[in-house]
Every structure is written in C-alpha cells, then in structure tokens.
Short mmCIF file of C-alpha atoms in Angstrom, two decimals:
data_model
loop_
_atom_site.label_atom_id
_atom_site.label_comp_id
_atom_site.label_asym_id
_atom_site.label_seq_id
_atom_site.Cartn_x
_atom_site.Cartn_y
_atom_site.Cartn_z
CA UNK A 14 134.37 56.84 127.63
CA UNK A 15 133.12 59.35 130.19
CA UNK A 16 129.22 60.64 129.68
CA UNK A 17 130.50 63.70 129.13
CA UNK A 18 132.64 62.56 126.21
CA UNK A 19 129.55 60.92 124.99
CA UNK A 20 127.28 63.81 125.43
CA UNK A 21 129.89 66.10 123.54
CA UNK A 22 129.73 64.04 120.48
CA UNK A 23 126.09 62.85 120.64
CA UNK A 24 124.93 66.85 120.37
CA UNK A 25 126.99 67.89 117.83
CA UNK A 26 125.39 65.07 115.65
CA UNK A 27 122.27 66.10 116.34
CA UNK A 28 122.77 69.58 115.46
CA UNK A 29 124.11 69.23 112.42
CA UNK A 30 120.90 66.40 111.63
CA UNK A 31 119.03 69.07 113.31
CA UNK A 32 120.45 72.03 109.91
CA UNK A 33 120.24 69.45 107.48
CA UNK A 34 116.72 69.14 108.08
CA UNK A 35 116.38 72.78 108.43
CA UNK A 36 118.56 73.26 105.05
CA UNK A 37 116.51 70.89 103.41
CA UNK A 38 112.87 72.46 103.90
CA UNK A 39 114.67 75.70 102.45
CA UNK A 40 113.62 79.58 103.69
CA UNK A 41 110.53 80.92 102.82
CA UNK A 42 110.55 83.55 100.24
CA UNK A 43 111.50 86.39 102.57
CA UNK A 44 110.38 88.75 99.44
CA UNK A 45 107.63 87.97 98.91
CA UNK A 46 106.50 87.73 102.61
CA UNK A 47 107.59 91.39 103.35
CA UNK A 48 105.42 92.48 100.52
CA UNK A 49 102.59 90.93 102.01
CA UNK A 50 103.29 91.99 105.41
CA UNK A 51 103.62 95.18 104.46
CA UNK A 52 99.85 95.37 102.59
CA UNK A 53 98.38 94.05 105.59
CA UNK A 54 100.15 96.78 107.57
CA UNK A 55 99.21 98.83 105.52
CA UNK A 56 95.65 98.28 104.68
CA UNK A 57 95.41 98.98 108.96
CA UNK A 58 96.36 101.95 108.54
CA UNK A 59 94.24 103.15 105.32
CA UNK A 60 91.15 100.89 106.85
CA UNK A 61 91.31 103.39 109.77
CA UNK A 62 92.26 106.73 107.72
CA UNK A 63 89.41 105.88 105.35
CA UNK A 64 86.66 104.86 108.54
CA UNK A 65 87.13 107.32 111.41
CA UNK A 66 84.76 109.74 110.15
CA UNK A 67 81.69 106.91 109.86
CA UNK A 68 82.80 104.84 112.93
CA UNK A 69 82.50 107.78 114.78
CA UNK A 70 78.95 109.18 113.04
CA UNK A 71 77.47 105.21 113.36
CA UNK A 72 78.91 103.60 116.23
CA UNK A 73 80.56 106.64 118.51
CA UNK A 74 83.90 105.46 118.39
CA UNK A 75 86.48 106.84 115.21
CA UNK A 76 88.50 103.48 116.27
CA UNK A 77 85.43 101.06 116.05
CA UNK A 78 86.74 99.73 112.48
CA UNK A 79 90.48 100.01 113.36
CA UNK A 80 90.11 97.96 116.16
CA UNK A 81 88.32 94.72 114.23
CA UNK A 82 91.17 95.68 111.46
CA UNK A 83 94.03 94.81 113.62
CA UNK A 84 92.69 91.85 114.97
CA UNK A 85 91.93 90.21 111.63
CA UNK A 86 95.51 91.12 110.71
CA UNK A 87 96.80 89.20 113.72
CA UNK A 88 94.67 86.69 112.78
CA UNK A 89 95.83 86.96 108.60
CA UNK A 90 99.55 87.13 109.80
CA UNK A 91 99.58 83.93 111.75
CA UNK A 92 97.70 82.31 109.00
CA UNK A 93 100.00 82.79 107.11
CA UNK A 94 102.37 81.72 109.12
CA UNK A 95 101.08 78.49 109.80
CA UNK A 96 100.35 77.48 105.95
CA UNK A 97 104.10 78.41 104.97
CA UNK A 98 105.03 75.75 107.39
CA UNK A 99 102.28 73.09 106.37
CA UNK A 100 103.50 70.84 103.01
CA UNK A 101 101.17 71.97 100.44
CA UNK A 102 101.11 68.51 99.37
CA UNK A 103 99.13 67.67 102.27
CA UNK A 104 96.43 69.29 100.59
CA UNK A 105 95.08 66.60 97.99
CA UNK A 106 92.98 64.08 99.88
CA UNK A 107 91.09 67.02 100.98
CA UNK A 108 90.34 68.93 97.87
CA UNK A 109 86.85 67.18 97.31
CA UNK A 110 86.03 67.46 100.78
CA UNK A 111 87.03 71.08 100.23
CA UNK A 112 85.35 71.65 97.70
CA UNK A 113 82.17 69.96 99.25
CA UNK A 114 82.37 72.36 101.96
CA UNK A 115 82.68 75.33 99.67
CA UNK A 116 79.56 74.44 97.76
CA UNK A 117 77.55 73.47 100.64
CA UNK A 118 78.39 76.87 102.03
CA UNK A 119 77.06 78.52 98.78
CA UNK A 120 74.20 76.44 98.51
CA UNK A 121 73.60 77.81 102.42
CA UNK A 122 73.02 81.29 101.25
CA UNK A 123 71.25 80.61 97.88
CA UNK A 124 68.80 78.76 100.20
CA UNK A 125 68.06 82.03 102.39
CA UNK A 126 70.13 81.08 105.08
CA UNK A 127 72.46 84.02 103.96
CA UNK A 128 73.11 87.07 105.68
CA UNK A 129 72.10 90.27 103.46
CA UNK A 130 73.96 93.57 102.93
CA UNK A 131 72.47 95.22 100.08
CA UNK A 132 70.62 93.26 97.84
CA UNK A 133 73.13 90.54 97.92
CA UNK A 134 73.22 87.46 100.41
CA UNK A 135 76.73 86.39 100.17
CA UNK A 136 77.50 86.16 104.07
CA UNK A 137 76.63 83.56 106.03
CA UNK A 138 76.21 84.85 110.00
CA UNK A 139 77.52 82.50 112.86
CA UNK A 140 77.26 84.78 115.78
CA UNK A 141 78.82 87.89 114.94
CA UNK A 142 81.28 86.55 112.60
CA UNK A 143 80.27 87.12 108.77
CA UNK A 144 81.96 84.29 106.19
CA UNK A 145 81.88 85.11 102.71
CA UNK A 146 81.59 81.73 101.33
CA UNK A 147 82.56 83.09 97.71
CA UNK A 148 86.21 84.33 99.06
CA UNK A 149 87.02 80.71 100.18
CA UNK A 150 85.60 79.42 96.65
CA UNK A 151 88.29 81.14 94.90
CA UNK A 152 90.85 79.68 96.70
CA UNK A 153 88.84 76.09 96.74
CA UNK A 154 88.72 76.10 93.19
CA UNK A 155 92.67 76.72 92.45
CA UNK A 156 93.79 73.70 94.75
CA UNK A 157 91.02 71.42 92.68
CA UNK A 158 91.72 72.46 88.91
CA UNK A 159 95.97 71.86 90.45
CA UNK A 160 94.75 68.54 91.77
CA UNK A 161 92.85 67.55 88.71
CA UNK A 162 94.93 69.14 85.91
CA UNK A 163 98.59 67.58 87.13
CA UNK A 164 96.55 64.03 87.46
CA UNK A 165 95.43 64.02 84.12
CA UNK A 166 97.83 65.59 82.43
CA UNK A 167 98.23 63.03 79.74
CA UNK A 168 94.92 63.77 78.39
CA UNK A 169 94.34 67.29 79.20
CA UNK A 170 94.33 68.23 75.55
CA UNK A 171 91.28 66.16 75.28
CA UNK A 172 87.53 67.43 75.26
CA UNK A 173 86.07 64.85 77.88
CA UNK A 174 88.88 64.89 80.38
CA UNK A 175 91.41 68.11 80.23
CA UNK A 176 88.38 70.50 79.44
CA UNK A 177 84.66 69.70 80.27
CA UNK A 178 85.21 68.46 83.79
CA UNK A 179 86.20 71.81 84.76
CA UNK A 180 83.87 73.78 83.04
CA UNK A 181 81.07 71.87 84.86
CA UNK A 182 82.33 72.65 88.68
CA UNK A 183 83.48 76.21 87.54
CA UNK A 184 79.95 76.64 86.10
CA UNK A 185 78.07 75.14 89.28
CA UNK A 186 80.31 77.60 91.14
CA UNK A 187 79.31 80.06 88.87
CA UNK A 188 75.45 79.86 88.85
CA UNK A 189 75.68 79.52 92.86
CA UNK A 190 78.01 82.56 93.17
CA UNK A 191 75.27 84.56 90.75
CA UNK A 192 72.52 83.53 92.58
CA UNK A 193 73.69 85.92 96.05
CA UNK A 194 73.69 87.73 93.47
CA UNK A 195 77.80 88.29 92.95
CA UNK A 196 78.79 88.93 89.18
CA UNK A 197 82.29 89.91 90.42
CA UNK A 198 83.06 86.42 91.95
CA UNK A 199 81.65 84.68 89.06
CA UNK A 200 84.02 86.65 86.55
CA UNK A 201 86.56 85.59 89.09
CA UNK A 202 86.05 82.47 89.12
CA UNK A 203 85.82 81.63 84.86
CA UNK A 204 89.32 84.14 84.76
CA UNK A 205 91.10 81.64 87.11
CA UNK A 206 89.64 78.34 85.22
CA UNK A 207 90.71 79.99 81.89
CA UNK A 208 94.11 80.67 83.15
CA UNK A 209 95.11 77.77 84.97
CA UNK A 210 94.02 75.90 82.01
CA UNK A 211 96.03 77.38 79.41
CA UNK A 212 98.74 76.75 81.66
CA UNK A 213 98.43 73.05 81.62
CA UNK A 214 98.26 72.60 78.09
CA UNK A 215 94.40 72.27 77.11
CA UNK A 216 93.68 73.20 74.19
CA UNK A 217 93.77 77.10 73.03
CA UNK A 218 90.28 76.69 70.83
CA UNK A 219 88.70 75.39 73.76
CA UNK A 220 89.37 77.76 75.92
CA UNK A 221 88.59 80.55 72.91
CA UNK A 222 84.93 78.95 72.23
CA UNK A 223 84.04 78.36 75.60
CA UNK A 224 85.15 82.10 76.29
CA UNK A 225 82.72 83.65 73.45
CA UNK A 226 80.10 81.08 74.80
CA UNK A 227 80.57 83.01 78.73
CA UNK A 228 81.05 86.52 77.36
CA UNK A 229 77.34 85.69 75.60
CA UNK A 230 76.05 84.46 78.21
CA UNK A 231 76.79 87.31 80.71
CA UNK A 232 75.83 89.62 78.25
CA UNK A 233 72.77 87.92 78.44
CA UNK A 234 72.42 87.80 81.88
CA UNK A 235 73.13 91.89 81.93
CA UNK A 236 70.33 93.08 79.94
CA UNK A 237 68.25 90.37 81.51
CA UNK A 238 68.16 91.93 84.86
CA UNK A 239 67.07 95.39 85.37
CA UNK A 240 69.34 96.19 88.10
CA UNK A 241 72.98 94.93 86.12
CA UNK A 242 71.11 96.56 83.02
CA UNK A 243 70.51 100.09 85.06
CA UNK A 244 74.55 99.99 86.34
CA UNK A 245 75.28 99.52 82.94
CA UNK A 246 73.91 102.51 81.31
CA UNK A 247 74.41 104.48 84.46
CA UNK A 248 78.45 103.58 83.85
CA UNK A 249 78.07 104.05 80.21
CA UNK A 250 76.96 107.17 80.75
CA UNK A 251 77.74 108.65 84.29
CA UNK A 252 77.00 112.01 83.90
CA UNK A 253 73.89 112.26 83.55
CA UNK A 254 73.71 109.39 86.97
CA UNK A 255 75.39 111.31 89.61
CA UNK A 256 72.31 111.50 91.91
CA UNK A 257 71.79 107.79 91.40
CA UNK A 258 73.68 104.87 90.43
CA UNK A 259 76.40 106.49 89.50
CA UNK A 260 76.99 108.34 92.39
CA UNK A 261 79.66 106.07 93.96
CA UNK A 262 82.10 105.94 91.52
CA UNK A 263 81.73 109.42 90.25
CA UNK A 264 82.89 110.03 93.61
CA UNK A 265 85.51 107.35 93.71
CA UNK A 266 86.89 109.57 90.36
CA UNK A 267 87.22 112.44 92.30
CA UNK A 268 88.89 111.16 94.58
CA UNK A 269 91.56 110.16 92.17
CA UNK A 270 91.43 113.74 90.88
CA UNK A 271 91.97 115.69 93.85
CA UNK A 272 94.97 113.11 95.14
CA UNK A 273 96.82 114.70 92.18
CA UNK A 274 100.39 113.26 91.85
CA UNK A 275 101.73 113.56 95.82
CA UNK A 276 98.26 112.99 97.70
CA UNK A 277 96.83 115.44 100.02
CA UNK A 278 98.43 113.82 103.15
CA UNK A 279 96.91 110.56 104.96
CA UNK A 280 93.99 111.28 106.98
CA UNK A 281 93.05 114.51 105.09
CA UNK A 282 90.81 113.05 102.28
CA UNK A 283 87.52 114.84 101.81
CA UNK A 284 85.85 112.21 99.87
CA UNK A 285 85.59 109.94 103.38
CA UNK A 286 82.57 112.18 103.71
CA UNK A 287 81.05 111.69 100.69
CA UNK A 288 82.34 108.04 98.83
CA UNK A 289 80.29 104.84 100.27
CA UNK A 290 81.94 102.16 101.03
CA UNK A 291 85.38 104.30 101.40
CA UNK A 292 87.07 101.77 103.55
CA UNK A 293 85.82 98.47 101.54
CA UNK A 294 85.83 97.92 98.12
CA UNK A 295 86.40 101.69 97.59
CA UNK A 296 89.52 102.01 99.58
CA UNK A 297 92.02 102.43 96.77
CA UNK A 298 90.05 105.74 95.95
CA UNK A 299 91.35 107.30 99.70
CA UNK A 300 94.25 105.41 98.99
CA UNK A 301 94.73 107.74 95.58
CA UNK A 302 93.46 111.09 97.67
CA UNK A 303 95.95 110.88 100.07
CA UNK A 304 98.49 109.22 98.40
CA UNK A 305 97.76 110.34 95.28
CA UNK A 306 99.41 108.91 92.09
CA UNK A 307 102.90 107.79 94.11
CA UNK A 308 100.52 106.17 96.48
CA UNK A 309 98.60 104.54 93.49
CA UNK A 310 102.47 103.38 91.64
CA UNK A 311 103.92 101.93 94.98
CA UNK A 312 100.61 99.95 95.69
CA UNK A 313 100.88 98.59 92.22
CA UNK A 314 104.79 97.86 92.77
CA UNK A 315 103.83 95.91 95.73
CA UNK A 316 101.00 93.68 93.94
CA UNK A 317 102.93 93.01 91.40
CA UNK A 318 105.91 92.05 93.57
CA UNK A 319 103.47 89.42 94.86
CA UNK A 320 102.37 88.17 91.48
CA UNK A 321 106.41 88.18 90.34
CA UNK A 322 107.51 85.96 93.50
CA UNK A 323 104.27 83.71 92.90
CA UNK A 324 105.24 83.21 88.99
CA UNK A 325 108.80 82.49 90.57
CA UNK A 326 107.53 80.02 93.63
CA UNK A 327 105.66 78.18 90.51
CA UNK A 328 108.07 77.85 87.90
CA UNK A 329 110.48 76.78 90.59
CA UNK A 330 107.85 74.08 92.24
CA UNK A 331 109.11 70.23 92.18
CA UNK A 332 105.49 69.21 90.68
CA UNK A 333 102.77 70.11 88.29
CA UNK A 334 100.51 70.16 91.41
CA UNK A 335 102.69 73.24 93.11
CA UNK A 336 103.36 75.05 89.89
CA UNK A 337 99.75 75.22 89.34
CA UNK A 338 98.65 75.80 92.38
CA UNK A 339 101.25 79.10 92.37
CA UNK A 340 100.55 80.03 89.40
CA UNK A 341 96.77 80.09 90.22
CA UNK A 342 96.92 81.89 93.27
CA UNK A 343 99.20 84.11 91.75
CA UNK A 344 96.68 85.14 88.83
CA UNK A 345 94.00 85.38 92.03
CA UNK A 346 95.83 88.36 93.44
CA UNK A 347 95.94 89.63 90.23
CA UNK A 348 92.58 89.48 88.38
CA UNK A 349 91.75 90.82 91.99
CA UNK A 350 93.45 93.85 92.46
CA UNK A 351 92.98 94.75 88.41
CA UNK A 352 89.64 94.38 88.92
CA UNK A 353 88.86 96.33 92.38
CA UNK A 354 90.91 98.90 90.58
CA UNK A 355 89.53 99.11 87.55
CA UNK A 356 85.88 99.73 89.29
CA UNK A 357 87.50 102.16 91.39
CA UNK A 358 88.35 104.13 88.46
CA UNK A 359 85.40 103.70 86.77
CA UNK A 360 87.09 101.68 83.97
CA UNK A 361 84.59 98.91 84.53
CA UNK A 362 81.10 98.84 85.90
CA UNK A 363 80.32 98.97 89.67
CA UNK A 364 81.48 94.55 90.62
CA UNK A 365 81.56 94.08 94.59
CA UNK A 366 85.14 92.86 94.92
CA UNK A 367 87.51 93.58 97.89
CA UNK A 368 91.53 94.64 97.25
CA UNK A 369 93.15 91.98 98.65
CA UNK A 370 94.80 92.53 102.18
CA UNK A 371 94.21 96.09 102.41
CA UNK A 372 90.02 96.48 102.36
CA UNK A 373 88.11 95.77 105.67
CA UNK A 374 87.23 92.85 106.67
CA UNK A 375 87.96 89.33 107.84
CA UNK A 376 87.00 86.70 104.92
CA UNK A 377 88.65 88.73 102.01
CA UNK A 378 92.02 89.04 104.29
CA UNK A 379 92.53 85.42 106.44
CA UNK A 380 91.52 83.81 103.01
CA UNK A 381 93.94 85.93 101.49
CA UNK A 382 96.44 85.14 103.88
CA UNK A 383 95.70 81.90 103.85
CA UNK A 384 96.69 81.43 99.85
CA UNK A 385 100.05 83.51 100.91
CA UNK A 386 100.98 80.88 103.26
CA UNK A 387 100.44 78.02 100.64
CA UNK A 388 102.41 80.40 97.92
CA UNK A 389 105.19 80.69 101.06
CA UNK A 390 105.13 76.71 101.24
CA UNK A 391 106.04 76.04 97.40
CA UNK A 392 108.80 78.85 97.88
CA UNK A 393 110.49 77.10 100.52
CA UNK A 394 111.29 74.21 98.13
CA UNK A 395 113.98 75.34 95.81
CA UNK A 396 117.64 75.18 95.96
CA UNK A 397 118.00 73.52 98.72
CA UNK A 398 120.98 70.52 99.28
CA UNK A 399 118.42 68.00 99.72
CA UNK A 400 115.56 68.76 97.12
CA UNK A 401 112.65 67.13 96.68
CA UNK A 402 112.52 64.89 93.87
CA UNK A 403 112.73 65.82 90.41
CA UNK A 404 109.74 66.92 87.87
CA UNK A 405 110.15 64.38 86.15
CA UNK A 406 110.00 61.96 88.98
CA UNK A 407 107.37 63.48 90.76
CA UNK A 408 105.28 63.74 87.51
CA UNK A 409 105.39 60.00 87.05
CA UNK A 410 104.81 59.01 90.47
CA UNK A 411 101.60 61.32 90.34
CA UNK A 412 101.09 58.96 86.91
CA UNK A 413 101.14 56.25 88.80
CA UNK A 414 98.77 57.55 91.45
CA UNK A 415 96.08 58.27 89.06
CA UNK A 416 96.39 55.03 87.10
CA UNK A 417 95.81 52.96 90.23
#
C-alpha cells in the first residue's frame, strides 16, 4: 500500500473522529446568544445616545463614554465566548476559592480600601480600572448554592443541612454588601438564595419564615438610617421632593412620559440634560424617550428571551449542578432587569442596580457576560448522539462524591 493510499484513508478517519467529537459537545444555543449579542450591541449604542451631551460638558469629547463602551463590549463578547467553550463542570473545586476571593474583595472595601462614588464604597480602584466586587458576588454565590445544593440533595429538606448553611454565607454576603452601603445587591442576593432553594426542594416554610424574618429586618434597617428613611418618604411621596431626593426619578418618569408609544427618535431625548445618571442605572428611562413604549416591549422581549433559553439550558442540563446553576443565573438576569426597571419607573424606591448588558460600565457587563458564557456551556449539552450521562447517573456519582 502506497502512502498515498494510506494517507487517503488515515484522514477521512480522522475527520469523521474529528465531527463526532464536534457532534458530541453539541452547538451552543444560537438563540439565546443572538439575544445577548444584540443587548450588548445595543446598550453601545444607547450608552452613547444617553452620554454625548455630559462627555462632552465634563471631559470635551461627546465620544469619551462610547469609546470605554465598545471596548468593554469586546471585552464582554469574548468572555463570553470563552466560558461557552469551558465545561461548566470545571467549576467545582474552585467555588470555595471563589467564593474566598469574593468575600475578601468585599471585606477590601468595608475596610476603607474602597473606591467612593457617592456615599457608597463599592469599587475597589486598581489603576484606572474600577471592580465592583458585589457584581462578581452574585454570580459567586449561584455556582456555590449549585455546588452545595446538588451535593446534598438527600437532605436538603432538612434544617441543619438543605437550609441554614446557606442562609449563613448569603447573610455574611449580605451584611458585607450593606456595609458599602448597597441595599440593591443585598435584595439581590436573598432573591437568588430564595429561588435557587425552592428549586432544590427545601422546604417551602423555611423559606416563608426566613422571608418574614428578612423583610423585618430590612424594614428595620430602613427607618434605622436617615438616609434609606429620607428616600423612602421622598418616593412615598414624590411630589412634594422634586427639588431633592426625588428629583431623579421624577425625571426618570418623564422621561417615560414624553417617549409616548413610538419614542421621539434616538439621540433626541431631552431628559439627557436633566436625568443623572442617564447612561447608568437610569438608561432604560432614554431608552423609553426615544424608544418609547415599542422600545420599552422589545427590550422586555429580549430579557425575557434570555430568561426562556436559561429555564430551557436548565431543565435540559445532564446534572442537578447545571440545572441549578441555569436556573440561577437565569433568575439573576431577571430579578435584575425587574428591578433596574422598576426604580426607573418609580415603582420601587431609588436601589443602585445596573440593567444588565446595556448600562455603562465594565463590572456589571464582563460579569454579565461572563454568566452568559456558563448559561452557553450547559446549552451545548443536549441532544447530542453522544450525551453525557444520564441524571440519574450523574446524580449518584455526585452521591458518591459527597459521601467520600
């Protein structure tokens, strides 16, 4: 036999080796990915339509904001990239280290090592890159309560194991998160514990006690401080707050008013003059001026696209570990975008909290991205010739794991 002979039916072989492989990681879900792709996109372009006017005022150039926009969308669109490709089982021997790193980060700008913007110190400065530690938290705290709710899920109806474990770290993360101060992240934070562990089973009256217990406790915490008391009353009764606390999203209203149902036309909001933080957690405001209502439907369309194709990555997962990790990422996106939303429309007090992949800035969007790519991962494991092994398989070789 000739070399060539041998070369002709070596390749083929490998080829075909070469698609099974291939066949067997599956496709990402090209759904869901689009969705986010577009957001990013389009959070550029809104970032930019919603900053010109201040760039140019503060820094002398309408692009200044635009410019760091489109970089950290490079940046978001490669990371996700890169963790649809990585196994998101790789992830469990480094969820303690993880979540180490995430508390040592908040402990960082408890301790006054924080940058401050406002009255809050929830950055932490290395050179003139801004982390928000509380962004990666979120994240953090989904791949632990996966990892520690599929390993014990035996006896996750139980007080001492399925429940109290993780209402101590979500309450650590808690009390560090409302130390910046950050209320938002904190609500956050107890929404994703709640929901991830209803999921797995733990028990409903649990979950209801424990609930009263928080919703006391930040009432407490409210009319304890003078300044969450203040935003209160000045939401609770907004018109007679315009020239003070109220201001912002009195403004952010009226923005949503003059949109009207077709939006004046991007770029030709008013309220970019006159709305702080107009390209941050206020963007959805512009976003509702120039877009108006359509704007305001398609933008939820797209969200809930996301949350839909998450629900579907989870329920279609090969482990307990992936479905919850999907499904808690999923509600992340969620309580997220209800929540900047809700504030925008002055539905809910004044909270701090980003729209995911469409306000400025890097933390909120790579972190973002970053959960996209694991959501991506889980996708790529369904119907495909070679799957991985079955629930039930997985589920007792992860029984196994924890018992030794």
């Amino acid at each position: 036999m000739t070399t060539a002979t041998m070369t002709s039916e070596v390749l083929p072989v490998s080829r075909k080796k070469k698609a099974r492989v291939k066949e067997a990681i599956g496709a990402v879900d090209v759904v869901l990915a689009a969705a986010v792709a577009a957001l990013i996109g389009f959070g550029v372009v809104m970032v930019y339509s919603a900053s010109a006017f201040e760039a140019a005022v503060r820094f002398g150039d309408a692009q200044h904001y635009l410019k760091r926009q489109a970089i950290y969308a490079g940046g978001a669109l490669v990371t996700m990239f890169i963790g649809s490709r990585i196994d998101y089982r790789r992830f469990r021997p480094f969820t303690y280290p993880f979540l180490l790193i995430v508390v040592a980060m908040l402990g960082a700008t408890v301790a006054g090592l924080g940058h401050r913007a406002g009255n809050a110190y929830r950055w932490l400065a290395v050179g003139p890159i801004h982390i928000q530690p509380s962004e990666a938290a979120k994240v953090v705290l989904v791949l632990w309560l996966a990892y520690s709710l599929s390993k014990k899920q035996e006896k996750v109806r139980t007080f001492w194991v399925g429940f109290a474990p993780h209402m101590i770290v979500v309450g650590g993360l808690m009390i560090l998160c409302l130390k910046q101060p950050d209320f938002g992240s904190s609500v956050v934070l107890l929404t994703l514990t709640m929901s991830l562990m209803f999921v797995a089973g733990v028990r409903v009256w649990h979950i209801v006690v424990s609930s009263i217990g928080f919703a006391a406790g930040g009432a407490a915490l409210i009319l304890s401080s003078s300044y969450r008391y203040s935003r209160l009353l000045a939401w609770l009764n907004m018109e007679e707050h315009l020239q003070g606390l109220a201001y912002q999203p009195f403004q952010s209203v009226m923005s949503f008013g003059s949109g009207g149902f077709w939006g004046l036309g991007l770029g030709r909001g008013l309220q970019v003059l006159y709305l702080p933080e107009a390209h941050t957690d206020f963007i959805v405001a512009i976003i509702g001026e120039e877009l108006g209502f359509v704007g305001i439907l398609g933008l939820c369309l797209l969200y809930g696209t996301i949350v839909i194709r998450g629900v579907k990555a989870g329920l279609e997962a090969p482990d307990d570990y992936g479905t919850y990790i999907a499904f808690g990422l999923s509600a992340l996106l969620a309580v997220q975008f209800l929540l900047n939303l809700s504030v925008a429309m002055a539905l809910l007090p004044t909270k701090g909290l980003t729209l995911p992949f469409i306000s400025y800035g890097g933390s909120s969007l790579l972190v973002s991205a970053g959960a996209i790519g694991i959501l991506l991962n889980i996708s790529r494991r369904r119907g495909t010739p070679e799957a991985p092994a079955p629930r039930d398989a997985v589920k007792a070789e992860s029984s196994e794991e924890a018992a030794a």
